[in-house]
Short mmCIF file of C-alpha atoms and ligand atoms in Angstrom, two decimals:
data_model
loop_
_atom_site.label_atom_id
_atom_site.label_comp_id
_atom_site.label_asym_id
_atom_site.label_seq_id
_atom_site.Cartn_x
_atom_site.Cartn_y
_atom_site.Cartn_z
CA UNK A 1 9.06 -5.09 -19.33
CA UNK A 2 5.28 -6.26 -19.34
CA UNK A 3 3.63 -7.47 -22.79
CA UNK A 4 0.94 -5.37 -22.01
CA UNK A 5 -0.54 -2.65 -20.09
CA UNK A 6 -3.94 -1.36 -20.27
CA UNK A 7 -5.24 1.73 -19.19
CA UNK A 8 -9.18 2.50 -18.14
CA UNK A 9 -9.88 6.06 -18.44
CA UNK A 10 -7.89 8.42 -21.10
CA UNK A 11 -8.49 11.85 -19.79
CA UNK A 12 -6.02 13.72 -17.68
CA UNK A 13 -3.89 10.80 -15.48
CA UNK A 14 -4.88 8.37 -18.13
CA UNK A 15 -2.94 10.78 -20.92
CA UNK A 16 0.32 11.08 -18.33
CA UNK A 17 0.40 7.28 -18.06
CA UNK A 18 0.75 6.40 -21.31
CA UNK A 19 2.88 8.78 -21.81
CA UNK A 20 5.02 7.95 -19.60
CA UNK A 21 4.91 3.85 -20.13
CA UNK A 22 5.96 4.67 -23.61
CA UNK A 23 8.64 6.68 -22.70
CA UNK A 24 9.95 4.51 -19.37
CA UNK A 25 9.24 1.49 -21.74
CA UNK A 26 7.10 -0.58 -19.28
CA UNK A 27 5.56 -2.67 -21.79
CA UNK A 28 5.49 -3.75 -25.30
CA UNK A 29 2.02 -2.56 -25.81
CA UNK A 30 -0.19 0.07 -23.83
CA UNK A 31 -3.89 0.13 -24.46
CA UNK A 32 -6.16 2.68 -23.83
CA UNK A 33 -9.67 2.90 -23.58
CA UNK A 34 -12.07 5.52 -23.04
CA UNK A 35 -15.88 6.11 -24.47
CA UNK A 36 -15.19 9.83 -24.64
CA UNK A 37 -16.41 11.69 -26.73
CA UNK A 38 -19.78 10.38 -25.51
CA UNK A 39 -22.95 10.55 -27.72
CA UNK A 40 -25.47 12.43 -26.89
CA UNK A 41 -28.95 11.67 -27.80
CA UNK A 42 -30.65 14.80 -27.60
CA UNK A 43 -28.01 16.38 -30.48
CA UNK A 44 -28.98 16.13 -33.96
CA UNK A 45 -28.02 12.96 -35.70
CA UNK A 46 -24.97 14.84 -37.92
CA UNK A 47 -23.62 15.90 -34.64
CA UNK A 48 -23.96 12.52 -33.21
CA UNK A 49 -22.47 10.85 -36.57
CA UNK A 50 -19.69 13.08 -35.61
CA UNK A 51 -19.25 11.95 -32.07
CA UNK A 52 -19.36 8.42 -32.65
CA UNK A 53 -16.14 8.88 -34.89
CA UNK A 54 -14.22 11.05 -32.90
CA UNK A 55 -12.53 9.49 -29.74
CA UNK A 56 -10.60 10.86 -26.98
CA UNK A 57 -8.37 7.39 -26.29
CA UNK A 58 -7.74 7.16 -30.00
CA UNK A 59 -6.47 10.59 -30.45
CA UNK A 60 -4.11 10.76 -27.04
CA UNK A 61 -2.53 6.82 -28.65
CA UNK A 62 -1.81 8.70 -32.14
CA UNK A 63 -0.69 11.43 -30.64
CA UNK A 64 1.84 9.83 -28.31
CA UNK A 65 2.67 7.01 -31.14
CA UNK A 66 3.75 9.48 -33.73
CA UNK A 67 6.06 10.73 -31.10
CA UNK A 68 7.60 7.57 -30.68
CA UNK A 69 10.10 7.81 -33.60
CA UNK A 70 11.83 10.98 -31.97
CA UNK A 71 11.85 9.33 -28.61
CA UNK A 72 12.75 6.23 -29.86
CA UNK A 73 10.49 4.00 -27.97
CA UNK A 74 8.86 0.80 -29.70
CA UNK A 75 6.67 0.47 -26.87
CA UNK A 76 3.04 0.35 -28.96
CA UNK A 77 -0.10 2.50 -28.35
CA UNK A 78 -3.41 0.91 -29.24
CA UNK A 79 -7.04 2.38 -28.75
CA UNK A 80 -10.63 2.18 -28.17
CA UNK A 81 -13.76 3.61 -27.21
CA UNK A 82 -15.28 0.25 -25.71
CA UNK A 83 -13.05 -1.79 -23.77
CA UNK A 84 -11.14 -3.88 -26.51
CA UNK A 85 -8.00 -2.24 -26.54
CA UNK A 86 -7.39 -4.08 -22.85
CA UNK A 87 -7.15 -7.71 -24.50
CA UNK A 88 -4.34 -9.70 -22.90
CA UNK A 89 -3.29 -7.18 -20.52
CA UNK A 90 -1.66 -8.19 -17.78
CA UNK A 91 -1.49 -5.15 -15.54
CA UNK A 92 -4.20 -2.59 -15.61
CA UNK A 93 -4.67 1.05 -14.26
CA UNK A 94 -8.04 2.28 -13.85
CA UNK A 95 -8.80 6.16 -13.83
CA UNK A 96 -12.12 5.88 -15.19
CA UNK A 97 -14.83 8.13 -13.77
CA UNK A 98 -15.30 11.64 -13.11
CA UNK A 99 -13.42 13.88 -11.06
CA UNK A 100 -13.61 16.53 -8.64
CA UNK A 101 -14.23 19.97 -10.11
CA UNK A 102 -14.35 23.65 -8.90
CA UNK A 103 -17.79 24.96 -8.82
CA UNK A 104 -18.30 28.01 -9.94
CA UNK A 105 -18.41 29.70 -6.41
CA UNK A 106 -14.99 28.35 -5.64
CA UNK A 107 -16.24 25.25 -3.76
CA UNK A 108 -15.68 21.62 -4.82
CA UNK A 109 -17.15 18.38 -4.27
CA UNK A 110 -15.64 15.65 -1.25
CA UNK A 111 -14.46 12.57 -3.22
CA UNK A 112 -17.43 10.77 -1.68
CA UNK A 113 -20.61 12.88 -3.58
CA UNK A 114 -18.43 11.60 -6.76
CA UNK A 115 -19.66 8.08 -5.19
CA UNK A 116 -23.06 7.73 -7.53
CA UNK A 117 -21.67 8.52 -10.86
CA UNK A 118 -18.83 6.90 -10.77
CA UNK A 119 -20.35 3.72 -9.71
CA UNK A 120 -21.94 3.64 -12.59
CA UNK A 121 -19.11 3.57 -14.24
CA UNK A 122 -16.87 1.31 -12.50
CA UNK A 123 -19.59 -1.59 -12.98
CA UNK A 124 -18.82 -1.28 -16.92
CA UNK A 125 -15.13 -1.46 -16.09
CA UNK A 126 -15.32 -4.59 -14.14
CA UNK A 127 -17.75 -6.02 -17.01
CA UNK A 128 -14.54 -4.72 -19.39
CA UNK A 129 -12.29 -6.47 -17.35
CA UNK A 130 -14.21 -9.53 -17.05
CA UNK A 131 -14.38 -10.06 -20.98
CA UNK A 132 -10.93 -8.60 -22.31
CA UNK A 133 -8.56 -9.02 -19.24
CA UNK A 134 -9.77 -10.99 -16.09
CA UNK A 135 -6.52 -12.30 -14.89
CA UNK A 136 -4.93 -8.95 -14.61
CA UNK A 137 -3.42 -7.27 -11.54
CA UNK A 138 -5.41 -4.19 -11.35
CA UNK A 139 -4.79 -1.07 -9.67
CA UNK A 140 -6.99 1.77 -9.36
CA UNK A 141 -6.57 5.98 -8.77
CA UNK A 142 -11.03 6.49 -9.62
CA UNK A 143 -12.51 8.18 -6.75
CA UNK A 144 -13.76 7.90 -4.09
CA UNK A 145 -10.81 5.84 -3.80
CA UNK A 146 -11.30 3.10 -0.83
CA UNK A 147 -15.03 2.20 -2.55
CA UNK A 148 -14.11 2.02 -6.07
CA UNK A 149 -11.68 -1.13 -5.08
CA UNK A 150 -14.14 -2.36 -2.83
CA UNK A 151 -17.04 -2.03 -5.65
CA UNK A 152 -14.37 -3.52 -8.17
CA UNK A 153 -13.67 -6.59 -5.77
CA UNK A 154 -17.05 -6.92 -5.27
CA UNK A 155 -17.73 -7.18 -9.23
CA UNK A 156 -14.58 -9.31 -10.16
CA UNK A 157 -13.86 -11.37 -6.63
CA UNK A 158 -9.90 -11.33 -7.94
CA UNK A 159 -7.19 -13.21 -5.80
CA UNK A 160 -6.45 -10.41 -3.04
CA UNK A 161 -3.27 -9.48 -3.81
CA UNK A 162 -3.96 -8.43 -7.10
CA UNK A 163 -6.47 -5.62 -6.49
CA UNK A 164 -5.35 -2.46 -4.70
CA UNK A 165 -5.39 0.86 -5.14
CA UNK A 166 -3.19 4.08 -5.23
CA UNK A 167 -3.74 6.66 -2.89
CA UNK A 168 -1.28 6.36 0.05
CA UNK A 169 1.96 6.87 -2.36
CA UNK A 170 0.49 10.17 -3.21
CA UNK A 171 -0.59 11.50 -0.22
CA UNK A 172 2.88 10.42 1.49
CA UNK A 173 4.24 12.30 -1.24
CA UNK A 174 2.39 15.43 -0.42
CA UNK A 175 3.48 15.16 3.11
CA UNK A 176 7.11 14.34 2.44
CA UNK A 177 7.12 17.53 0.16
CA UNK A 178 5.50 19.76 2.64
CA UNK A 179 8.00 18.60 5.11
CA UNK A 180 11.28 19.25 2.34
CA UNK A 181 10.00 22.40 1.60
CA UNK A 182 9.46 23.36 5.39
CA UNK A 183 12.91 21.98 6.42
CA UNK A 184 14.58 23.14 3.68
CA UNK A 185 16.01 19.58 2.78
CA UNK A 186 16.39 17.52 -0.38
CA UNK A 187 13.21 15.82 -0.84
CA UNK A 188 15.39 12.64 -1.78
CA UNK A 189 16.06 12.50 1.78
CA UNK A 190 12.53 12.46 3.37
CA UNK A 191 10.13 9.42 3.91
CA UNK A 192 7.40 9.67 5.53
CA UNK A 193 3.35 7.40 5.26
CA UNK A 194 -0.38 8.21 5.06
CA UNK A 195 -2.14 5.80 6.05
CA UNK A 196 -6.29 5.13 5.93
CA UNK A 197 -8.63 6.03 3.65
CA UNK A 198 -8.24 8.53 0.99
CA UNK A 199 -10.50 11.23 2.19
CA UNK A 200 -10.20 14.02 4.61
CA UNK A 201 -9.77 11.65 7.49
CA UNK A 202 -6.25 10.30 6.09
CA UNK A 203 -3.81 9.36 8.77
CA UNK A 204 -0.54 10.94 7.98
CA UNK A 205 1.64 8.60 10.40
CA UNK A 206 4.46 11.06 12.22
CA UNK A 207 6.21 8.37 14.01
CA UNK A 208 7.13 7.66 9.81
CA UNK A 209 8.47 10.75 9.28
CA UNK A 210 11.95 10.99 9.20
CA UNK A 211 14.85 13.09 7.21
CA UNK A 212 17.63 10.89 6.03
CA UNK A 213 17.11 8.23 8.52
CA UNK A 214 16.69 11.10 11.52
CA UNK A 215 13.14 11.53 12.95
CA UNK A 216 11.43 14.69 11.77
CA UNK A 217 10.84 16.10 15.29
CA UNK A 218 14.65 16.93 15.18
CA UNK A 219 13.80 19.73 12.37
CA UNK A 220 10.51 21.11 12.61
CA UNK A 221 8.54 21.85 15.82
CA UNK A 222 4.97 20.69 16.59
CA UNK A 223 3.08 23.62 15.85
CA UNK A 224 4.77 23.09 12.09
CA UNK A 225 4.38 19.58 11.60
CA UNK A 226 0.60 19.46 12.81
CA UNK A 227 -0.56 22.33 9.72
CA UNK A 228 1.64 20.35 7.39
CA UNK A 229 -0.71 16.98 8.02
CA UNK A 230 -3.73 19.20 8.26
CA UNK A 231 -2.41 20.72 5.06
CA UNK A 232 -1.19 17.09 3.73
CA UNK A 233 -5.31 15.25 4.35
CA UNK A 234 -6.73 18.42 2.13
CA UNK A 235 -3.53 18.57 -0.33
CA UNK A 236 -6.01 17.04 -3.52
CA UNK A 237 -8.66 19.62 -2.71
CA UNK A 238 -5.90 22.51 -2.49
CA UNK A 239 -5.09 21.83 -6.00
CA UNK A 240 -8.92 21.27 -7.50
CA UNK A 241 -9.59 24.57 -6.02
CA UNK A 242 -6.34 26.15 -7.75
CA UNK A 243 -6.85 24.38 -11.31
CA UNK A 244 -10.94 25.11 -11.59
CA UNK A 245 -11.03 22.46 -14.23
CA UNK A 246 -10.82 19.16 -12.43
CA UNK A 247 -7.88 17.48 -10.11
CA UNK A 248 -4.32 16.92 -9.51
CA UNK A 249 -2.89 14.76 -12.42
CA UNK A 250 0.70 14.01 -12.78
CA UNK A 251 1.37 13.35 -9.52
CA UNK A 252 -1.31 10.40 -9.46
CA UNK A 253 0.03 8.92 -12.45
CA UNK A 254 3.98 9.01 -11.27
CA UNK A 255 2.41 7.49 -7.56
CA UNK A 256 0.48 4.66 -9.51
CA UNK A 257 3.61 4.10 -12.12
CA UNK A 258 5.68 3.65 -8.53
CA UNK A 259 3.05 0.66 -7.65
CA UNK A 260 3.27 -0.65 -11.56
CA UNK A 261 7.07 -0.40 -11.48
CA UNK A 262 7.26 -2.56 -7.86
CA UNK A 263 5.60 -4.97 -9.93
CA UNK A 264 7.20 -4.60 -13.09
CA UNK A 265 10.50 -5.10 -11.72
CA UNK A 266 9.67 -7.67 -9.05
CA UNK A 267 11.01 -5.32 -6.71
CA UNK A 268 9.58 -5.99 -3.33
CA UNK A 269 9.10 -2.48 -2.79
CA UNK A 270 7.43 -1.41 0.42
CA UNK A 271 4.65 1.39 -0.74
CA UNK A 272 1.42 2.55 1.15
CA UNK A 273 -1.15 0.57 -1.29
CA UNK A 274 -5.01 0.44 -0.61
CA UNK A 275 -4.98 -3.24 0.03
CA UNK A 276 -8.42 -5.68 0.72
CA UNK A 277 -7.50 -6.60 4.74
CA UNK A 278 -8.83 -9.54 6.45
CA UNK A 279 -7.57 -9.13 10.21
CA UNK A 280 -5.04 -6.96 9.48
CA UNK A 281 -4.78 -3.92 11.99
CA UNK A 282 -8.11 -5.36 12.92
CA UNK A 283 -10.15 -4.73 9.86
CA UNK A 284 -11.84 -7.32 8.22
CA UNK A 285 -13.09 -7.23 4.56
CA UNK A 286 -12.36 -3.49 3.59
CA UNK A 287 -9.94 -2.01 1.11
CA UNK A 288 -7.72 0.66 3.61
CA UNK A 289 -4.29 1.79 3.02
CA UNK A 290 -1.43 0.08 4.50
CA UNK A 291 2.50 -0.17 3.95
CA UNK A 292 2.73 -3.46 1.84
CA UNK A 293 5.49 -5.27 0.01
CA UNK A 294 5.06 -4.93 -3.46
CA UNK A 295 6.54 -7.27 -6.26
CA UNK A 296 5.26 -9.09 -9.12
CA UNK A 297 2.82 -10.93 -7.25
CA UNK A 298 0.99 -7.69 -6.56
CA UNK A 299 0.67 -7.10 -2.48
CA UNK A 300 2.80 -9.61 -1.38
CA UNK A 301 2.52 -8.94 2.49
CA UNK A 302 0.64 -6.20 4.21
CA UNK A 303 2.93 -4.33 7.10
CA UNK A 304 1.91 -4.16 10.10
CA UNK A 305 3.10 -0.87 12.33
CA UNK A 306 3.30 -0.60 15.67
CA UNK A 307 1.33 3.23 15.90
CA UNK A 308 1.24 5.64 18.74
CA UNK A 309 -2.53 5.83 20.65
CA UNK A 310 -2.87 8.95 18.90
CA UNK A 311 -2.58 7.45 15.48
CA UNK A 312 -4.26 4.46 16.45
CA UNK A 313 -7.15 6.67 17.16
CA UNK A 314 -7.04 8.70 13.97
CA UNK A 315 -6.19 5.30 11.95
CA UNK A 316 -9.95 4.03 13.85
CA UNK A 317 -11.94 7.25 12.40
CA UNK A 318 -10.41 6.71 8.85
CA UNK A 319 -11.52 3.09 8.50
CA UNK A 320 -15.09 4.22 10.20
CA UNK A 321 -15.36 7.26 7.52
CA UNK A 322 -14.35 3.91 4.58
CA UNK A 323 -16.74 1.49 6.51
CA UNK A 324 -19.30 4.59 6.12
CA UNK A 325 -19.05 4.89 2.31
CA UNK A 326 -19.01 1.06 1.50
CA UNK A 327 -22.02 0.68 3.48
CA UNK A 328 -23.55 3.25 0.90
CA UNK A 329 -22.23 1.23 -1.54
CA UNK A 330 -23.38 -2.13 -1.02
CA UNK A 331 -27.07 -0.04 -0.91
CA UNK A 332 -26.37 1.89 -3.92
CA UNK A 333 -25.59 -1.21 -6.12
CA UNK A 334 -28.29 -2.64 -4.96
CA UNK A 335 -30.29 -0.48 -6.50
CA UNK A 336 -28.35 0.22 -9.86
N1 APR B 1 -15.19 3.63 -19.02
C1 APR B 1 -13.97 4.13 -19.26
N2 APR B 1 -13.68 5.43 -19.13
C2 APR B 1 -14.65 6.26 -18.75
C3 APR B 1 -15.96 5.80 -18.47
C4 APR B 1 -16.22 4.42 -18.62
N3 APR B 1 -17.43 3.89 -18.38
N4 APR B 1 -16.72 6.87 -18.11
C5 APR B 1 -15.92 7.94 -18.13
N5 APR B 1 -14.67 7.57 -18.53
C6 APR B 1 -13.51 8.42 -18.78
C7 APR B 1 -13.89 9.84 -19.15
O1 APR B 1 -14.35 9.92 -20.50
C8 APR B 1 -12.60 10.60 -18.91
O2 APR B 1 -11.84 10.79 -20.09
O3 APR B 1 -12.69 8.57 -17.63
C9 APR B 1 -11.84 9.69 -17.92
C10 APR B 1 -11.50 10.39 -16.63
O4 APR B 1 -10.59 11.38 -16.95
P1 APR B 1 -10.66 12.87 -16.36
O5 APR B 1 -12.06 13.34 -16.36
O6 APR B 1 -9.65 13.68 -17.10
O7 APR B 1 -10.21 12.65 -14.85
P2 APR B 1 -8.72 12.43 -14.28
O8 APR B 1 -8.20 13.71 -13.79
O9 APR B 1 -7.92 11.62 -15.23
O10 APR B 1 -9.08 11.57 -12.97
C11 APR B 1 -9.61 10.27 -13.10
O11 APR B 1 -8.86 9.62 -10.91
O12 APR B 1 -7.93 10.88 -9.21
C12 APR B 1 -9.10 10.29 -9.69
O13 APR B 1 -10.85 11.73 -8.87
C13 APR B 1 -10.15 11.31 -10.01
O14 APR B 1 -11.92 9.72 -10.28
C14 APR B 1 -11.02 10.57 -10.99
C15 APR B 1 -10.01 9.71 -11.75
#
């Protein structure tokens, strides 16, 4: 059990994770933060009066905390709309930012065009991290995924093993699912990486897909396992264009609580993390996702896997789509 964990962001995933710290008991204390309801200038100033006393974080905390008698969980929930709540946290999980949404024609945004807003935002989370929390491991779901940790590194320079972010235990969840389902297996029994960047260029790794121990190709032929990785890279966008109202949610929180838990529990857990490389797999400098060891020292080691040319090819366009993006980065904070 942590003292504390705080939590940047309290809409959707941000709701599921403290829910669920309270009731795993990961910490003593969870503390949200989240600005929402924001005040709007142009309303009139009773409407705005309103707004500035109503808060999303504060509601989800009370919510949750007057639950905590039936549940029995001490674990306790404090709240704010600046960044506050986060003093003396030790672990953080950022989910600040906005997310993709259904337009109304049915389309929906890549993770990238999210890149401008939620810049914005993630400068006022490292500047909230700086003042209430700035020796915390940190991970981070906000999208686009690969250049929110890079911006965030950039901002708070943090030892390297304590900044990552979660993207590859979701997506290798979506592809070990798609397999279960297809094999008709237990999905207890499937494992199974995505590796890269967390966009449509994701690298699905086959040659780590295997049912209890037994490599996949023994159960499902080619022509299957190549539409379940097509179907794996565009699995987030499958479910923004099913919900209309914004992205997938629980799983996100249960992949990040996996990362908190490796750390948590000092369990040297190896998970696909978005970890900061320098040489590895011959990047240099750029936050990518990777099997690491995870334990309470954050990334402890990043994996290195021997891949097939094929997926050393595919692994090569991911990291050229992430170099892409955090090129537009460095220009775009440059000019915010
Ligand atoms: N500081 C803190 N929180 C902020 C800030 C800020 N500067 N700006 C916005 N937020 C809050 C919003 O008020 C909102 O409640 O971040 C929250 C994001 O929650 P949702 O909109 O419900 O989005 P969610 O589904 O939780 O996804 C969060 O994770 O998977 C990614 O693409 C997704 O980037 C998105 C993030």
């Amino acid at each position: 059990m942590l003292g504390k964990i705080g939590l940047i962001g309290g809409g959707y995933i941000g709701g599921v994770l403290t829910q669920e710290i309270v009731q795993r008991r990961l910490a003593r204390e969870v503390g949200l933060t989240d600005p929402a309801p924001f005040v709007n200038p142009d309303d009139p100033p009773e409407r705005q009066e309103v707004q500035k006393k109503q808060s999303v974080a504060k509601g989800k905390c009370l919510d949750i905390a007057e639950g905590t008698p039936t549940i029995r969980s001490d674990v306790r929930c404090v709240a704010s709309k600046d960044y506050s709540a986060l003093a003396g946290s030790e672990l953080i999980i950022n989910t600040a930012g906005v997310p993709r949404k259904a337009r109304p024609d049915g389309t929906f945004p890549s993770r990238e065009e999210l890149l401008t807003i939620n810049l914005k935002v993630t400068k006022q989370v490292a500047e909230g991290i700086k003042q209430y929390c700035p020796k915390a491991t940190i991970i981070s779901i906000a999208n686009p995924l690969d250049a929110i940790v890079y911006t965030l590194d950039k901002a708070l320079k943090p030892p390297k093993n304590k900044l990552f972010g979660m993207a590859g235990q979701l997506d290798s969840g979506r592809y070990c699912y798609f397999v279960a389902e297809a094999a008709k297996i237990s999905v207890e029994n499937v494992n199974a990486m995505v590796l890269g960047g967390h966009g449509d260029d994701m690298v699905p790794v086959r040659s780590t897909c295997q049912i209890a121990g037994i490599p996949v190709g023994k159960f499902l032929d080619e022509a299957t396992l190549a539409a379940i990785e097509a179907r794996t890279r565009k699995a987030g966008g499958e479910i923004v264009g099913l919900l209309g109202f914004g992205s997938a949610f629980v799983s996100p929180a249960w992949a990040a609580l996996e990362m908190a838990e490796a750390i948590i529990y000092d369990k040297k857990k190896i998970i696909p993390v978005c970890a900061k490389l320098e040489g590895e797999y011959g990047v240099k400098g750029l936050f990518v996702g990777v099997p690491a060891i995870v334990g309470a020292g954050g990334v402890e080691k990043v994996i290195e896997l021997e891949l097939s040319a094929a997926e050393k090819e595919a692994f090569a366009k991911s990291i050229s789509a992430v170099s892409k993006t955090c090129a537009e980065v460095d220009q775009m904070l440059a000019a915010i």
